[in-house]
């Protein structure tokens, strides 16, 4: 039977079957951060276990660190950061901490360091590990108990997922980006629509994306519930994986890392790229989005009671009226950053919009480069000056920052943020904070307008 | 955990309850598992001043005694934080009945003795209604028999074999996997040069 890319990756990493239908799969590479790993290390200590292969792990500080300066902003975050370093020293694990020129958001650092190649299996105690599917690698998030399991055994207990194919064909209209492709997919499949599935993205609009865009798409696949996201490895993927610090060490060319032409999927969705417009989320779930020239949804008579209640609750939390035009929504702040959209390409896209323009009065605008190396590259290109001259706060350090507000970048109750991040959950960016997800260029356009704005209007002006 | 869980159930019908809502980030800055009960559903249970929100179901009698939740679709979505499951366990929740759960949350639950029976939408709505009655209805989740009983209703649920036996037998997966160490070494012996990551320190 013809195999999907997902099946090939699982087959290539299967160690053995376990009773009751699970299997053991081998983890080629495991990444840790400071907030989901401490209890895994203490589990090893309690059980008197050692790390199976210390060289196959990397620890990066990214979730709780301040990005205004290298100094931790409080004792609690310092404790987490110091704890990770101490655990890494004790077990002989590579640690990219604050001040290390390789530090940054884990999912930005790993491709930058050439630690992902087509055919690999990568696990990390972070849900956005699906990012590595962009390279034709199987990446997925795990909990802390599983972090302990990988440390001690280099394997995971695994159950094969069902497979879903999402084909996006056609030409993306001007102004629409990879972020809009994935936000559209989340809208169509639904939050949770891919629970229990590995999702493969295919079609001409996906292939047309370069690796940074593909990473954005696979990154947010977890918002539709996909435990794995994949895109067939092609020349672009091989090229993006090459020429980096670890590239020459890694060679997983034992397969053609693509689904066979007649492979069957359990579920298939087809989306016309021509119909994808720049999107903004309006609600508190990533599938609640509308085109920027659209309106916030309204209750309709045929709406089931549960849908109606959810809509009203989301509108109430977000402080929005039914039928309100998206472009009338005033913002308090703008944030460009996160593992979804903080790579150099994202910063360039935002800077193109900001060049020669100013952030609206009263809008706090922040940009946090995805890694220390991204920041250095951006500064070499003069992008930092573009951001600063426009009125953005250009952060000297890298991390997740306001995407999940685990450091000192916490939005106020009711603060409304145009954000290049991945989740608009209640309280995600701070208790009572109101998040609108969109592409980095759309965040830039909104920061200038002081309200949610259509990047295409500014792009037309620039032309 | 026991093969049968019995207790009072509380209805939590909201869809897409994510792990940021189950365990807000201010409770995550910790290196231990402990002390997470207060953080669980904190923004639903308490207001900004820390006062109890009396309208929230788990703050109302009889549901403040609930050990089982009946939940909306896609419960546990979002972040991988196992703190969400640790907190629910510390709050005394033994089972959470829904139509489907996010994958990482599902696996985290199994590792911590939180049973997640999966039922149809129709059956979930029946259970939501039962759980919502003020004349406290006890629900029994028979993990071994994969059936939920409440009054004279019996509702079958889905739970994969490995999760079911993992819950019942309370096995330490890490130690158990190490009994397969030879198989792991045999797999590693098949890896070509370039298939053994060695991270530069």
XYZ file of C-alpha atoms in Angstrom, chain A:
463
model
C 0.000 0.000 0.000
C 1.210 3.501 -0.805
C 2.407 5.377 2.226
C 1.913 8.936 3.341
C 4.888 11.023 4.438
C 3.615 10.656 8.000
C 3.586 6.859 7.780
C 7.104 6.838 6.345
C 8.361 8.969 9.237
C 6.671 6.808 11.872
C 7.886 3.585 10.230
C 11.454 4.889 10.058
C 11.452 5.697 13.772
C 9.638 2.683 15.163
C 11.727 0.825 17.725
C 9.236 -1.906 18.619
C 5.591 -2.602 19.355
C 4.295 -2.400 22.911
C 1.378 -4.270 24.454
C -2.051 -2.649 23.999
C -1.295 -1.124 20.603
C 1.289 1.525 21.489
C 4.758 1.522 19.990
C 8.114 2.910 20.991
C 9.448 5.526 18.596
C 12.950 6.908 18.522
C 13.515 10.622 19.083
C 16.428 11.875 16.973
C 16.577 15.236 18.675
C 14.910 16.731 21.748
C 14.636 20.396 22.710
C 13.909 21.739 26.182
C 12.979 25.094 27.654
C 13.101 26.374 31.220
C 9.426 26.055 32.065
C 8.330 22.554 30.992
C 11.514 20.667 31.937
C 12.301 21.208 35.676
C 9.956 18.465 36.934
C 11.321 16.083 34.258
C 14.840 16.472 35.613
C 13.643 16.087 39.193
C 11.816 12.928 38.053
C 15.134 11.508 36.860
C 16.673 12.340 40.233
C 13.826 10.771 42.207
C 13.998 7.580 40.142
C 17.790 7.594 40.080
C 17.897 7.527 36.257
C 20.457 8.966 33.852
C 20.114 10.661 30.457
C 20.297 8.045 27.686
C 22.114 10.206 25.106
C 22.961 13.680 26.460
C 24.315 14.886 23.101
C 20.891 14.477 21.438
C 19.281 17.255 23.522
C 19.395 21.035 23.476
C 18.110 23.378 26.162
C 17.221 26.969 25.293
C 15.994 29.752 27.587
C 13.063 31.511 25.928
C 9.731 31.420 27.760
C 10.207 33.417 30.980
C 13.195 35.669 30.290
C 12.866 39.426 30.003
C 13.634 40.885 26.572
C 14.304 44.471 27.722
C 17.631 43.389 29.150
C 19.640 40.264 29.822
C 18.966 40.501 33.550
C 16.025 38.368 34.712
C 13.186 40.684 35.743
C 12.431 38.795 38.954
C 13.678 36.053 41.268
C 11.146 33.455 40.129
C 12.205 33.610 36.480
C 15.856 33.597 37.541
C 15.187 30.410 39.502
C 13.778 28.660 36.408
C 16.651 29.825 34.200
C 19.346 28.869 36.723
C 17.638 25.528 37.358
C 17.759 24.625 33.649
C 21.418 25.558 33.384
C 22.298 23.536 36.478
C 20.418 20.497 35.148
C 22.187 20.763 31.792
C 25.609 21.046 33.414
C 24.841 18.060 35.632
C 23.730 15.844 32.726
C 26.128 17.125 30.041
C 23.432 18.715 27.845
C 24.010 21.681 25.484
C 22.557 24.874 26.964
C 21.969 28.093 25.011
C 21.283 30.573 27.801
C 20.964 34.333 28.092
C 23.937 36.085 26.564
C 24.762 33.149 24.283
C 24.737 34.438 20.703
C 22.757 31.310 19.682
C 19.936 31.903 22.216
C 16.420 32.724 21.106
C 12.956 31.193 20.731
C 13.546 27.438 20.477
C 11.686 26.998 17.184
C 13.639 29.852 15.628
C 16.982 28.680 17.023
C 16.714 25.058 15.838
C 16.392 25.744 12.078
C 18.938 28.560 12.397
C 21.452 26.105 13.858
C 20.735 23.470 11.197
C 19.350 21.051 13.775
C 16.423 20.019 11.599
C 16.620 18.015 8.390
C 14.028 16.137 6.323
C 13.310 12.729 7.842
C 14.075 13.569 11.472
C 11.841 13.040 14.485
C 11.969 15.957 16.916
C 10.172 16.299 20.249
C 9.960 19.259 22.609
C 7.937 20.256 25.646
C 6.186 22.913 23.636
C 3.082 22.536 21.494
C 4.507 24.544 18.576
C 7.080 21.848 17.819
C 4.895 21.080 14.774
C 6.999 23.832 13.122
C 9.571 21.267 11.901
C 7.050 19.702 9.545
C 8.060 22.524 7.206
C 11.246 20.537 6.542
C 9.531 17.165 6.114
C 10.497 16.269 9.694
C 8.072 14.875 12.268
C 7.959 17.361 15.147
C 5.476 17.386 17.979
C 4.921 18.766 21.452
C 5.044 16.634 24.593
C 4.253 17.093 28.261
C 6.760 17.109 31.096
C 6.333 13.395 31.942
C 7.259 12.657 28.339
C 10.257 14.999 28.576
C 11.464 12.782 31.412
C 10.755 9.708 29.256
C 12.800 11.041 26.309
C 15.668 12.044 28.567
C 15.845 8.578 30.125
C 15.116 6.419 27.072
C 15.517 8.564 23.889
C 12.099 7.219 22.916
C 8.406 7.957 23.357
C 5.367 5.749 23.695
C 3.365 6.543 20.629
C 0.113 5.789 18.945
C -0.160 6.194 15.188
C -2.437 9.089 14.246
C -5.037 9.299 11.509
C -3.986 11.325 8.472
C -5.448 14.512 7.040
C -4.488 16.238 3.806
C -5.077 19.969 3.374
C -4.492 21.070 -0.201
C -4.154 24.771 -0.933
C -3.955 25.441 -4.639
C -3.786 28.582 -6.717
C -2.229 32.011 -6.395
C -2.336 33.906 -3.137
C -3.722 37.436 -3.708
C -1.514 40.457 -2.930
C -1.318 41.256 0.786
C -2.051 37.681 1.875
C 0.793 35.719 3.497
C 1.608 32.314 4.983
C -0.030 33.518 8.217
C -3.264 34.121 6.337
C -3.051 30.657 4.737
C -2.845 28.940 8.129
C -5.447 31.211 9.745
C -7.762 30.330 6.840
C -7.031 26.618 7.326
C -7.764 26.859 11.062
C -11.026 28.629 10.204
C -12.039 25.910 7.712
C -10.956 22.826 9.687
C -11.855 24.354 13.060
C -9.970 24.496 16.366
C -9.818 20.841 17.331
C -10.856 19.757 13.831
C -7.583 17.878 13.479
C -7.502 16.315 16.966
C -6.122 12.803 16.501
C -4.703 13.586 13.065
C -1.349 14.213 11.481
C -1.934 16.951 8.927
C -0.066 17.199 5.644
C -0.193 20.493 3.768
C 0.138 20.266 -0.002
C -0.834 22.093 -3.167
C 0.749 24.776 -5.310
C 0.209 27.593 -2.799
C 2.075 25.619 -0.110
C 4.914 24.638 -2.438
C 5.233 28.278 -3.514
C 6.021 29.259 0.078
C 9.651 29.428 1.128
C 10.688 27.713 4.363
C 9.944 30.630 6.713
C 6.352 30.708 5.443
C 6.072 26.931 5.645
C 7.274 27.115 9.256
C 4.542 29.646 10.064
C 1.960 27.280 8.537
C 3.193 24.143 10.343
C 3.694 26.091 13.587
C 0.012 26.986 13.852
C -1.221 23.566 12.742
C -1.452 22.762 16.443
C -4.233 25.373 16.676
C -6.444 23.038 14.646
C -5.452 20.179 16.911
C -2.877 18.543 14.624
C -0.394 16.567 16.697
C 1.882 16.648 13.680
C 2.068 18.892 10.624
C 4.001 17.999 7.515
C 5.030 19.403 4.171
C 6.881 17.185 1.667
C 10.617 17.846 1.646
C 11.753 19.411 -1.632
C 14.799 21.285 -2.910
C 13.759 24.369 -0.945
C 13.716 22.386 2.314
C 17.086 20.779 1.650
C 18.591 24.147 0.774
C 17.206 25.812 3.921
C 18.590 23.001 6.088
C 22.060 23.238 4.535
C 25.016 25.463 5.325
C 24.327 25.843 9.042
C 26.278 24.901 12.156
C 24.957 21.317 12.381
C 23.954 20.723 8.758
C 26.963 18.684 7.711
C 26.514 16.285 10.622
C 22.951 15.352 9.715
C 21.925 13.061 6.894
C 18.539 11.322 6.910
C 18.374 10.460 3.218
C 17.172 6.897 3.714
C 13.781 7.798 2.179
C 12.126 10.207 -0.228
C 10.393 12.320 2.413
C 7.137 12.859 0.558
C 3.827 11.024 0.389
C 3.587 8.532 -2.451
C 1.347 9.851 -5.255
C -1.596 7.524 -4.609
C -1.330 7.493 -0.803
C -4.727 7.746 0.852
C -5.644 10.076 3.699
C -8.436 9.631 6.229
C -9.716 13.160 5.613
C -9.103 15.714 2.855
C -9.755 19.460 2.696
C -9.299 21.656 -0.362
C -8.855 25.401 -0.189
C -8.587 27.880 -3.053
C -5.658 30.216 -2.368
C -7.259 32.919 -4.506
C -9.965 33.282 -1.854
C -7.557 33.969 1.007
C -7.530 37.608 2.117
C -5.496 39.195 4.932
C -7.256 37.903 8.050
C -7.607 39.123 11.633
C -8.958 37.103 14.518
C -11.910 38.701 16.304
C -12.598 36.171 19.090
C -10.916 34.005 21.696
C -10.189 30.908 19.601
C -7.798 30.885 16.619
C -10.560 29.694 14.290
C -12.538 32.882 14.924
C -11.183 35.127 12.184
C -12.516 37.409 9.471
C -11.061 39.208 6.440
C -9.816 42.656 7.400
C -12.495 44.221 5.180
C -15.173 42.100 6.875
C -17.341 42.441 9.953
C -17.454 40.804 13.361
C -20.089 38.023 13.162
C -23.631 38.479 14.389
C -26.079 36.102 16.013
C -28.420 34.591 13.419
C -31.838 33.002 14.033
C -30.705 29.572 12.757
C -27.611 29.515 15.013
C -27.590 26.541 17.451
C -27.846 27.698 21.099
C -24.313 26.532 21.978
C -22.792 28.416 19.019
C -24.778 31.486 19.940
C -23.652 31.347 23.585
C -20.009 30.910 22.533
C -20.257 33.843 20.132
C -21.771 36.121 22.758
C -19.196 35.088 25.352
C -16.308 35.747 22.946
C -17.741 39.137 21.903
C -18.220 40.070 25.532
C -14.631 39.119 26.458
C -13.295 40.947 23.407
C -15.439 44.043 24.018
C -16.868 44.003 20.492
C -20.293 44.589 18.971
C -22.001 42.212 16.560
C -21.510 43.368 12.980
C -18.749 45.821 13.866
C -16.409 46.398 10.886
C -12.966 44.933 11.617
C -11.343 48.178 10.520
C -13.186 50.148 13.185
C -11.529 48.227 16.042
C -9.141 50.590 17.901
C -5.970 49.058 19.359
C -3.848 49.933 22.387
C -0.716 48.075 21.394
C 1.082 46.134 18.710
C 3.346 43.127 19.146
C 5.641 41.525 16.583
C 7.336 38.373 17.822
C 6.761 34.668 18.720
C 7.792 31.337 17.200
C 5.121 31.892 14.537
C 6.375 35.199 13.128
C 9.651 36.646 14.422
C 12.157 35.436 11.847
C 14.168 37.862 9.712
C 11.662 37.561 6.846
C 8.855 38.617 9.202
C 10.845 41.621 10.427
C 11.593 42.636 6.830
C 7.896 42.400 5.895
C 6.891 44.597 8.828
C 9.737 47.071 8.200
C 8.620 47.465 4.566
C 5.298 48.768 5.846
C 6.818 50.928 8.609
C 9.520 52.640 6.544
C 8.876 56.398 6.582
C 5.723 56.042 8.692
C 4.883 56.510 12.382
C 3.030 54.430 14.920
C -0.248 56.155 15.901
C -0.270 58.244 19.084
C -1.090 56.210 22.159
C -0.184 52.824 20.654
C 2.563 50.886 22.458
C 4.458 48.941 19.809
C 6.979 46.227 20.608
C 9.129 44.030 18.386
C 11.062 41.067 19.789
C 13.380 39.373 17.266
C 13.094 35.575 17.290
C 16.725 34.976 18.200
C 19.935 36.770 18.996
C 21.215 35.953 15.499
C 18.004 37.270 13.942
C 18.512 40.519 15.842
C 22.128 40.826 14.664
C 21.051 40.199 11.060
C 18.215 42.718 11.333
C 20.567 45.338 12.771
C 23.045 44.691 9.958
C 20.219 45.409 7.498
C 19.209 48.574 9.371
C 15.776 47.177 10.236
C 16.149 48.164 13.888
C 16.367 51.810 12.827
C 13.219 51.473 10.719
C 11.332 50.075 13.714
C 12.708 52.634 16.171
C 12.093 55.595 13.851
C 8.510 54.431 13.393
C 8.072 54.353 17.178
C 8.503 50.648 17.944
C 10.352 49.444 21.031
C 13.162 47.318 19.522
C 14.050 44.698 22.126
C 17.714 43.833 22.609
C 16.992 40.293 23.834
C 15.004 37.450 22.375
C 12.264 35.199 23.733
C 8.551 34.423 23.635
C 7.806 37.626 25.587
C 4.281 38.952 25.085
C 3.074 35.952 23.063
C 2.253 34.232 26.333
C 3.220 36.883 28.863
C 5.352 34.667 31.078
C 7.940 37.416 31.451
C 7.310 41.064 32.344
C 5.509 41.869 29.076
C 2.017 41.433 30.408
C -0.914 43.243 28.839
C -3.319 45.161 31.094
C -6.894 44.074 31.694
C -8.832 45.104 28.591
C -5.734 46.064 26.577
C -6.297 45.401 22.881
C -3.314 44.106 20.942
C -2.624 43.596 17.244
C -0.324 40.591 17.496
C 1.760 38.458 15.129
C 1.420 35.509 17.537
C -0.523 32.228 17.478
C -3.154 32.227 20.231
C -5.965 34.633 21.077
C -7.125 32.681 24.127
C -8.730 34.457 27.067
C -5.941 35.762 29.289
C -3.163 34.578 26.970
C -1.316 37.917 26.813
C -2.421 38.985 30.285
C -5.539 38.696 32.390
C -8.387 40.327 30.421
C -6.092 41.104 27.469
C -7.726 41.163 24.009
C -5.608 39.636 21.267
C -6.134 40.007 17.530
C -3.964 37.600 15.530
C -2.631 38.647 12.119
C 0.484 38.679 9.946
C 3.484 40.857 10.941
C 2.809 43.255 8.051
C -0.796 43.584 9.216
C 0.408 44.329 12.762
C 2.634 47.071 11.334
C -0.263 48.528 9.322
C -2.520 48.432 12.386
C 0.119 50.078 14.597
C 0.295 52.978 12.120
C -3.484 53.354 11.893
C -4.144 52.892 15.616
C -6.848 50.423 14.664
C -7.014 47.141 12.784
C -5.966 48.141 9.281
C -5.656 46.667 5.806
C -2.019 46.271 4.822
C -3.052 46.433 1.164
C -3.981 50.123 1.511
C -0.428 50.954 2.623
C 1.116 48.638 0.032
C -0.795 50.523 -2.687
C 0.457 53.857 -1.314
C 4.049 52.635 -1.328
C 3.800 51.488 -4.957
